[in-house]
PDB file of C-alpha atoms in Angstrom:
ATOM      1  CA  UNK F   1       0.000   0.000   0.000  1.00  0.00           C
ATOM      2  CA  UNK F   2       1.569   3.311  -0.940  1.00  0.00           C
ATOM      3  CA  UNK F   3       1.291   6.487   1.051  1.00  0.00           C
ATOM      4  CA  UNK F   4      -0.985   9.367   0.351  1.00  0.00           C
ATOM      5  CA  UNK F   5       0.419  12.317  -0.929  1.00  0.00           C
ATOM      6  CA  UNK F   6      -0.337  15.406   0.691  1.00  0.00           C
ATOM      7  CA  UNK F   7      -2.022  17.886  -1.351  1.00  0.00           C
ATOM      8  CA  UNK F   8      -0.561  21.340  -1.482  1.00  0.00           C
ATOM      9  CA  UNK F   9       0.888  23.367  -4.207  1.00  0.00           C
ATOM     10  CA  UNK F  10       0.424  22.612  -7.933  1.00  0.00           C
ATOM     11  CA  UNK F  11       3.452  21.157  -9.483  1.00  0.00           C
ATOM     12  CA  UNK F  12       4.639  22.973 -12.050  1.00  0.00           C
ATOM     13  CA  UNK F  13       4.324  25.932  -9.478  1.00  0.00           C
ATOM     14  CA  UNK F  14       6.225  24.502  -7.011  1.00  0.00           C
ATOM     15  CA  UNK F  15       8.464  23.003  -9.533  1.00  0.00           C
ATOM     16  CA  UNK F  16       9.304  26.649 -11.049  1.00  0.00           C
ATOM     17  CA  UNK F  17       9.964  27.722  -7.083  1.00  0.00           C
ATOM     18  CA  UNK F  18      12.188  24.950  -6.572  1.00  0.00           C
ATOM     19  CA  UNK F  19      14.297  25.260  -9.685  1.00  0.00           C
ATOM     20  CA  UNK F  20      14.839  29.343  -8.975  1.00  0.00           C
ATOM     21  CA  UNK F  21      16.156  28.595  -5.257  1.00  0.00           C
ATOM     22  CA  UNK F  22      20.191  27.523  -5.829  1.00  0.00           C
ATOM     23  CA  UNK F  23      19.870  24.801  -3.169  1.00  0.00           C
ATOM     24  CA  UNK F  24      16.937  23.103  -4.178  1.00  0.00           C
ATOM     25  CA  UNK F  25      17.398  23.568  -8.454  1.00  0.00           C
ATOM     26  CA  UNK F  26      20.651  22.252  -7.904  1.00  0.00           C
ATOM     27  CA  UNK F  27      18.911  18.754  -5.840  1.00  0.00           C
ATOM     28  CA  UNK F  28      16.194  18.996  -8.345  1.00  0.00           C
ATOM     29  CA  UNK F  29      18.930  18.633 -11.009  1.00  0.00           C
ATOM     30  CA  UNK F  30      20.493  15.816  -9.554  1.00  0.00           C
ATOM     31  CA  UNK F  31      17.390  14.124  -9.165  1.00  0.00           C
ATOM     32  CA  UNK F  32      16.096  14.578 -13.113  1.00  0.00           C
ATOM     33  CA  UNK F  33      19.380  13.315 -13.590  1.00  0.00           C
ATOM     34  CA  UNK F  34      20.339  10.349 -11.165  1.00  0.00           C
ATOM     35  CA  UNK F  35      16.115   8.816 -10.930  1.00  0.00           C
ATOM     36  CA  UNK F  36      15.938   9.061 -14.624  1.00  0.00           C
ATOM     37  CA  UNK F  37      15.470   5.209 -15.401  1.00  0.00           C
ATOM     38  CA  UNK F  38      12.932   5.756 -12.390  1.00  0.00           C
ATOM     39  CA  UNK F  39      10.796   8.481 -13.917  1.00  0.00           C
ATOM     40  CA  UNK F  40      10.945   6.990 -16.917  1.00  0.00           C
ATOM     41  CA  UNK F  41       9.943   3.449 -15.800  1.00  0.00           C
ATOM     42  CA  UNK F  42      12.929   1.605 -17.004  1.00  0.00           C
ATOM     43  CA  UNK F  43      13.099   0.164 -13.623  1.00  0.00           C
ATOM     44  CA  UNK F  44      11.038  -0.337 -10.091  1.00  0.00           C
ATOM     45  CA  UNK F  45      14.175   0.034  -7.975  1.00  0.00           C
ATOM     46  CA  UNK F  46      15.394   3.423  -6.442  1.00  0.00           C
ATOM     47  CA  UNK F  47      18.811   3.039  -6.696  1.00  0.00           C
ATOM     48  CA  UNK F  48      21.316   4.370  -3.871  1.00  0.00           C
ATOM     49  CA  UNK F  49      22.226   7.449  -6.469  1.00  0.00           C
ATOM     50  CA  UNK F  50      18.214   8.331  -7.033  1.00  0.00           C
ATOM     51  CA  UNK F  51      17.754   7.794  -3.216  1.00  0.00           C
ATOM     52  CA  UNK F  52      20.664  10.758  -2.157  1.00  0.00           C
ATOM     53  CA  UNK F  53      19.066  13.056  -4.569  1.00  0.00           C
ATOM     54  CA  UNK F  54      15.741  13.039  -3.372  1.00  0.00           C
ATOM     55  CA  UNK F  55      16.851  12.875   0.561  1.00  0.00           C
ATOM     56  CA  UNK F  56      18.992  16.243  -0.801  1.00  0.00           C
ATOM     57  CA  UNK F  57      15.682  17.623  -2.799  1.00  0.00           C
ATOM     58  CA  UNK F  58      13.419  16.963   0.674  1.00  0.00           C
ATOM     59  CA  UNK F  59      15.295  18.464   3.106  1.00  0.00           C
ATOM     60  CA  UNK F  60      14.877  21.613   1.411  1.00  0.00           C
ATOM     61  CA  UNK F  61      11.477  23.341   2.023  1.00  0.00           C
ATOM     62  CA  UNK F  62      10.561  23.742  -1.721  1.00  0.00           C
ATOM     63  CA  UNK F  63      12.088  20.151  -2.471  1.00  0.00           C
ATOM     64  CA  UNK F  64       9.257  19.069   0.015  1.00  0.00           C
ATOM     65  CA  UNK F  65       6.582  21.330  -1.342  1.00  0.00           C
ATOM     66  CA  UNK F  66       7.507  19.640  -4.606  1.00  0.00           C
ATOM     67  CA  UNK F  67       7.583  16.510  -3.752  1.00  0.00           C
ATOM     68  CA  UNK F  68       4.164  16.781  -1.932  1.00  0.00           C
ATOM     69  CA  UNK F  69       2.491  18.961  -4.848  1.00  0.00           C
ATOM     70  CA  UNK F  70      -1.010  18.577  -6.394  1.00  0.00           C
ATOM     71  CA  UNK F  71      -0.710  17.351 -10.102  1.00  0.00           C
ATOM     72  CA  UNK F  72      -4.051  18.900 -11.061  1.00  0.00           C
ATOM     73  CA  UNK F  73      -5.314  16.065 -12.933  1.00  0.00           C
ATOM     74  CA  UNK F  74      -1.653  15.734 -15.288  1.00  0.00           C
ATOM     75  CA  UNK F  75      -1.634  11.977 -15.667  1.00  0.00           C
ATOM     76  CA  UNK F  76       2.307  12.512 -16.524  1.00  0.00           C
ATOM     77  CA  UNK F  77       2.927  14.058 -13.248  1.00  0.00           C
ATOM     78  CA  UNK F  78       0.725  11.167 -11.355  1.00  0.00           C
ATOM     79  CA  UNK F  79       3.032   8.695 -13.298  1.00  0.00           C
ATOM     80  CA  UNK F  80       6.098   9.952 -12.013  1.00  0.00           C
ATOM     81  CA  UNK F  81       4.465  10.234  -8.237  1.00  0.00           C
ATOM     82  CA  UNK F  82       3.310   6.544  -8.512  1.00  0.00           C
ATOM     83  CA  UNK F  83       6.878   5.677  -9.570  1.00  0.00           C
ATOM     84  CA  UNK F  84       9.299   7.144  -7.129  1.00  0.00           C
ATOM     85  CA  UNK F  85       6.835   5.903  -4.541  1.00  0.00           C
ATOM     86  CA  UNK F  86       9.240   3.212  -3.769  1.00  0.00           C
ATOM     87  CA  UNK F  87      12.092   5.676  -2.434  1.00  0.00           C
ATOM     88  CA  UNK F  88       9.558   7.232  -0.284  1.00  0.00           C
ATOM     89  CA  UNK F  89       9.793   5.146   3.256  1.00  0.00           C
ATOM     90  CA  UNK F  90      13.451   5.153   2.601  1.00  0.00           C
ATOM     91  CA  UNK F  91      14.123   8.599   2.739  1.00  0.00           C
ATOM     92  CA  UNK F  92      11.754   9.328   5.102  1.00  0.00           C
ATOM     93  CA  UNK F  93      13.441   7.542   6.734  1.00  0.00           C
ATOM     94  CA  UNK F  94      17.146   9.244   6.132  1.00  0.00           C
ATOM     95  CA  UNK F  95      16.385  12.931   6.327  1.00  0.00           C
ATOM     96  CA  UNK F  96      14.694  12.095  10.081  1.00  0.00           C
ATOM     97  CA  UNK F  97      16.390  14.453  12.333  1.00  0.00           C
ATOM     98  CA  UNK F  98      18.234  10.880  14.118  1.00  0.00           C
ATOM     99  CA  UNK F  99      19.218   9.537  11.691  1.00  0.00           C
ATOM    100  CA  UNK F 100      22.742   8.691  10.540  1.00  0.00           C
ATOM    101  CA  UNK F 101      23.219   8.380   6.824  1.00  0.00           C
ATOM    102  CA  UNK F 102      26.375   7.835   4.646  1.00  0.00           C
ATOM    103  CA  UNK F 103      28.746  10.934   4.206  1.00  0.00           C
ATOM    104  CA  UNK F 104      27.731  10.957   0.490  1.00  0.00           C
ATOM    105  CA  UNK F 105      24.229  11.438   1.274  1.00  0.00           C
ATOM    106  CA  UNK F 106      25.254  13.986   4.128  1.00  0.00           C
ATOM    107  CA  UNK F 107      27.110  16.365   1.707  1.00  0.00           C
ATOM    108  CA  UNK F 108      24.259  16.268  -0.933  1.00  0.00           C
ATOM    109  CA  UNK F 109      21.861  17.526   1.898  1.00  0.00           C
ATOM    110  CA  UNK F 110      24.591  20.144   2.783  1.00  0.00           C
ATOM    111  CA  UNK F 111      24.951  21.179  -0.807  1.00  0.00           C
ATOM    112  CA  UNK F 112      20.868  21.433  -0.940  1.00  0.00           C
ATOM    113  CA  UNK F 113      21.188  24.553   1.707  1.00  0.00           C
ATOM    114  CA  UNK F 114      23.309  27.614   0.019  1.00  0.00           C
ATOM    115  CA  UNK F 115      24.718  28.432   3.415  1.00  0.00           C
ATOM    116  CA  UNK F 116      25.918  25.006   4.454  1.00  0.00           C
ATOM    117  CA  UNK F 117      26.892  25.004   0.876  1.00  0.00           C
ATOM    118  CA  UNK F 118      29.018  28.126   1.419  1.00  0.00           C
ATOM    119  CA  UNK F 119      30.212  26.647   4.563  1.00  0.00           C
ATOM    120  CA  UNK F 120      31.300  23.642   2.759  1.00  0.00           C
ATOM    121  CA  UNK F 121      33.283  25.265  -0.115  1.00  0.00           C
ATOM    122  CA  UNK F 122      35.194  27.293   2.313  1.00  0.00           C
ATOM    123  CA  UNK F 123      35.996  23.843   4.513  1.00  0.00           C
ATOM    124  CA  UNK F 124      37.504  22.624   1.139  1.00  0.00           C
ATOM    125  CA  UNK F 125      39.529  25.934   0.173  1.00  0.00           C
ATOM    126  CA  UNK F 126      41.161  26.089   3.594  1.00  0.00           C
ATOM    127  CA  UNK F 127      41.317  22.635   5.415  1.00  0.00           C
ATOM    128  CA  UNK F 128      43.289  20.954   1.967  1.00  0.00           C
ATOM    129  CA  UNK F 129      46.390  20.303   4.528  1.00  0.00           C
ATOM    130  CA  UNK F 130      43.864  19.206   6.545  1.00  0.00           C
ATOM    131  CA  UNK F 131      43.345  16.650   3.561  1.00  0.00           C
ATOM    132  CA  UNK F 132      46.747  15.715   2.724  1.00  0.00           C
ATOM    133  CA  UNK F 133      47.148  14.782   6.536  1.00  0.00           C
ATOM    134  CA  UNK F 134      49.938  17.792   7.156  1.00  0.00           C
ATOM    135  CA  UNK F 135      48.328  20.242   9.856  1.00  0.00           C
ATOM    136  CA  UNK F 136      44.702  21.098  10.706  1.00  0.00           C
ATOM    137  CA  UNK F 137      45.400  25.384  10.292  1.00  0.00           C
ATOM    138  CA  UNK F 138      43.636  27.946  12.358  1.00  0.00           C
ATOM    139  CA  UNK F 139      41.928  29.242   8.966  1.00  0.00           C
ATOM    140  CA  UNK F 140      40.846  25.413   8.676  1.00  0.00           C
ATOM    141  CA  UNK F 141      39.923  25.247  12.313  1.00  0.00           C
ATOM    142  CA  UNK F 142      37.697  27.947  11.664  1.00  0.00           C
ATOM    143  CA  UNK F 143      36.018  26.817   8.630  1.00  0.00           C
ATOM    144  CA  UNK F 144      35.013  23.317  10.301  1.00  0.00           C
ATOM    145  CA  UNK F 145      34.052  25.536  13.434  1.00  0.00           C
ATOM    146  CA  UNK F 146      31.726  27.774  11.068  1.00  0.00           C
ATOM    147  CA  UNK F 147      30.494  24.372   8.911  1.00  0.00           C
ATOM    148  CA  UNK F 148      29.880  22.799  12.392  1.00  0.00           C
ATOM    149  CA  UNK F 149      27.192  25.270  12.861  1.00  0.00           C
ATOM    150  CA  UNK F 150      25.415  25.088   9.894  1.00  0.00           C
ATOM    151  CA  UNK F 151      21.478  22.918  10.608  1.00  0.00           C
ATOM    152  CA  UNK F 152      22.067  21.218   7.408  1.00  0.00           C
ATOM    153  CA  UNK F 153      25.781  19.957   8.486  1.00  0.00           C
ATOM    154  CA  UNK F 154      24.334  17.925  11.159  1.00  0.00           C
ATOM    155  CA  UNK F 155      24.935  14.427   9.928  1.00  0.00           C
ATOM    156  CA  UNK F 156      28.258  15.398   8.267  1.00  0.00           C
ATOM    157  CA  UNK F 157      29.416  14.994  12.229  1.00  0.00           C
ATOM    158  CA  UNK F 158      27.400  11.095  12.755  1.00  0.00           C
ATOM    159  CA  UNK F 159      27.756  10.214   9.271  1.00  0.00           C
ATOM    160  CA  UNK F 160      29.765   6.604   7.724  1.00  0.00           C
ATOM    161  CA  UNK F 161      31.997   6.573   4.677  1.00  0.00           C
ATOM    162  CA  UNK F 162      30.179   3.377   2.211  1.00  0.00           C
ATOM    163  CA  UNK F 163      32.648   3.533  -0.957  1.00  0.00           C
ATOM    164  CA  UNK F 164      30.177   5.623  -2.892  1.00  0.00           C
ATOM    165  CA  UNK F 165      31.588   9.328  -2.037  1.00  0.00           C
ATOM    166  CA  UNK F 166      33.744  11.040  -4.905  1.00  0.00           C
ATOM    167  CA  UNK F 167      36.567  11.754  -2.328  1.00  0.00           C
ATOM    168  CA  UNK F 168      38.563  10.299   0.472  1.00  0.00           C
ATOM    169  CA  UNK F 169      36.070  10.199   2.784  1.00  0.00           C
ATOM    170  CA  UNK F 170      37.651   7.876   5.676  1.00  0.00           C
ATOM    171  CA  UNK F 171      41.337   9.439   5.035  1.00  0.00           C
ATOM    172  CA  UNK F 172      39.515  12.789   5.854  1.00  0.00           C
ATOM    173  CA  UNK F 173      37.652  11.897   8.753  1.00  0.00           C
ATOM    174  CA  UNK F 174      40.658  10.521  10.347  1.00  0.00           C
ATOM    175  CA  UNK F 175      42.628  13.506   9.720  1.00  0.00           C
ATOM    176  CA  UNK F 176      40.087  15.382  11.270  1.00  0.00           C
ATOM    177  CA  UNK F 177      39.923  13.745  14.139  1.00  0.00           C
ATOM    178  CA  UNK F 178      43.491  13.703  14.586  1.00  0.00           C
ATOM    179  CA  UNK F 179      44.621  17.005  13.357  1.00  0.00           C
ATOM    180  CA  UNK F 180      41.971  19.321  14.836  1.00  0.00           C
ATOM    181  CA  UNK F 181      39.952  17.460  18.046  1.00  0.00           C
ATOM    182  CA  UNK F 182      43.236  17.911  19.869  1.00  0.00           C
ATOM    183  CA  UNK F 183      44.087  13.895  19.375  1.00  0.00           C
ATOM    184  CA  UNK F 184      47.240  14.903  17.817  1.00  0.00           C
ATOM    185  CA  UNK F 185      50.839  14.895  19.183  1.00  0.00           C
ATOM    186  CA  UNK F 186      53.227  17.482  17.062  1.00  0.00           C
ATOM    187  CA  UNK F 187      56.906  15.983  16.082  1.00  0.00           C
ATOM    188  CA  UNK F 188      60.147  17.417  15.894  1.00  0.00           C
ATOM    189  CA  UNK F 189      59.086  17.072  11.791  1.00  0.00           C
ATOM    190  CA  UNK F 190      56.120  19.558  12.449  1.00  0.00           C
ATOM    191  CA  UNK F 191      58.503  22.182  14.040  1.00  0.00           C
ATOM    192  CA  UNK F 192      61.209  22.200  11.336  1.00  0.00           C
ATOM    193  CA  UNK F 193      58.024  22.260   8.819  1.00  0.00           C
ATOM    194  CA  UNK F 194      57.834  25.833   7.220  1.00  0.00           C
ATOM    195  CA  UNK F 195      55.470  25.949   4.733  1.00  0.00           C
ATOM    196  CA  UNK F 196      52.074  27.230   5.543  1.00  0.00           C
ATOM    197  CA  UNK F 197      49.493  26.085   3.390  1.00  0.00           C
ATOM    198  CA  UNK F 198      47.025  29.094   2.607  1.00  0.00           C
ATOM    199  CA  UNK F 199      44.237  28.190  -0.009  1.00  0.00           C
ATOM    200  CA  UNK F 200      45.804  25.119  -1.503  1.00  0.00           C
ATOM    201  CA  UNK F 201      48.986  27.230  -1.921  1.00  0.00           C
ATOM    202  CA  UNK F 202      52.228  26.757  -0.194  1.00  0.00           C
ATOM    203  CA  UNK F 203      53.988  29.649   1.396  1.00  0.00           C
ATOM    204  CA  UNK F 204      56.758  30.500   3.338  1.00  0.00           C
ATOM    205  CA  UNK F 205      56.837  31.492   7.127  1.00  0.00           C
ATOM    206  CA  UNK F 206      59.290  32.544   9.736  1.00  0.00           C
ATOM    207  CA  UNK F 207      61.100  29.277  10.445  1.00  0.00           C
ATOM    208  CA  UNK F 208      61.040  27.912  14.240  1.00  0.00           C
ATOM    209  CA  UNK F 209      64.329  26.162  14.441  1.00  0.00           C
ATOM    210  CA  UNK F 210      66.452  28.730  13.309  1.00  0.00           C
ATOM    211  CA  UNK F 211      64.718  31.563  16.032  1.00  0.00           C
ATOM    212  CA  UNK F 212      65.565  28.903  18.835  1.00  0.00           C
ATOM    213  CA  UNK F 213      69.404  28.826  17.756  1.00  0.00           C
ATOM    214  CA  UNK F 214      69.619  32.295  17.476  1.00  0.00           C
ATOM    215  CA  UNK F 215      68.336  32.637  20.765  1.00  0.00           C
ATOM    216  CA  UNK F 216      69.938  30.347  22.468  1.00  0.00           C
ATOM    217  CA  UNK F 217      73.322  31.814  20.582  1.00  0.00           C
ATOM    218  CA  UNK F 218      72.052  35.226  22.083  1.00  0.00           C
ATOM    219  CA  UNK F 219      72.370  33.373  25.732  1.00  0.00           C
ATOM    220  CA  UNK F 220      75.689  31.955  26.034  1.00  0.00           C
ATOM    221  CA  UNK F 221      77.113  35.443  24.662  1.00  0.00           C
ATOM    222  CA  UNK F 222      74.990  37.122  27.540  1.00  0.00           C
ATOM    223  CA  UNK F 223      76.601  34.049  30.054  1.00  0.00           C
ATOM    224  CA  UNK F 224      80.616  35.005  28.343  1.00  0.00           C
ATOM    225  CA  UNK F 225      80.044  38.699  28.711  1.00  0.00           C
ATOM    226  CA  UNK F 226      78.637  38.583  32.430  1.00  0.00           C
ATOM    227  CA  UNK F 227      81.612  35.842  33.390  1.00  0.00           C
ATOM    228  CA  UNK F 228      84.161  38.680  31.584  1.00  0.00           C
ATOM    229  CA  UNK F 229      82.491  41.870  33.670  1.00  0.00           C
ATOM    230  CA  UNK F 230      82.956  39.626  36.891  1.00  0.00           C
ATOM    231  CA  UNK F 231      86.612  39.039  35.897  1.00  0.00           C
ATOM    232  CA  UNK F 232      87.346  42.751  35.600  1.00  0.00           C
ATOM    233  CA  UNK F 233      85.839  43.014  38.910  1.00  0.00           C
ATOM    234  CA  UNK F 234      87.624  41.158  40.501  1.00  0.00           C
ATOM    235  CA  UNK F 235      90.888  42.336  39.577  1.00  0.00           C
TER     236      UNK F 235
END
């Protein structure tokens, strides 16, 4: 037995809304694209990619309001409702508010909300030493503290890597947890390190190493000079 649709908007008005919001026309997108064989009745099955782009379309408010909408008698329209019936219970059943789904799934709901979209481009501009497992930077620090924040970054923080995300998503989450939750012990390596990396470019900083000789140089000459003013002294 399938479940009712709630009648609200009619869909090509809610549609239009949808597509001129940049979160939800960019989930809408992805799902003309990923449930296409759906739509299109070329299968029954909502496949994992058709499933992430309609949790991503419904946890925006238009997505919802278009999913939900009145067809107003368009037998095309109830055709397409009848068919991606089948993802329904299942992401329901993701975008619940305790839910944990797979990091994939997480950043398409992110990239559905154009701040936690924001949020998220400016994680990946400043946190790519962060990636390549170098340092966790206070500009990086600060992006993940702003991202953190976001309503639609919630399960980035609970969510599981499956194989199915585009990047390195357990290499990134372990980095993460090392680098910046204060899990991480600095080396002798980190100290002699120079290069600061500053939106995926390497630059060069005041080097730690070299301020330590000098000042320890700047000691023993301060230890000679005393030991030569005593001398004098005592003669």
């Amino acid at each position: 037995m399938s479940i009712k649709w709630i009648n609200c908007t009619r869909c090509d008005i809610a549609r239009t809304k949808c597509a001129y919001r940049m979160g939800c026309g960019f989930s809408l997108h992805g799902y003309m694209v990923d449930c296409a064989d759906l739509i299109a009745g070329r299968t029954n099955k909502c496949q994992p990619a058709c499933q992430r782009a309609l949790i991503a379309l419904m946890s925006t408010e238009e997505g919802q309001e278009l999913v939900d909408c009145e067809c107003d008698g368009s037998k095309f329209c109830e055709l397409n409702k009848e068919r991606i019936e089948v993802c329904r219970a299942s992401v329901v059943a993701a975008i619940a508010e305790d839910s944990v789904v797979s990091c994939s799934t997480a950043r398409w709901i992110c990239l559905a909300d154009p701040v936690c979209s924001t949020a998220l481009d400016f994680y990946h501009r400043f946190c790519r030493g962060l990636f390549d497992g170098r340092r966790c930077t206070p500009r990086c620090n600060n992006s993940l503290s702003i991202l953190d924040r976001q309503e639609k970054a919630s399960k980035l923080k609970t969510c599981f890597c499956d194989g199915s995300e585009d990047f390195p998503c357990q290499r990134i989450k372990d980095n993460t947890e090392r680098l910046c939750f204060g899990k991480y012990v600095y080396s002798v390596d980190d100290i002699d390190d120079n290069e600061i990396d500053v939106m995926g470019q390497r630059s060069l900083s005041t080097t730690v190493k070299p301020l330590t000789d000098k000042l320890s140089l700047l000691v023993v000459l301060l230890l000679l000079l005393a030991m030569t003013c005593m001398t004098f002294t005592d003669i």
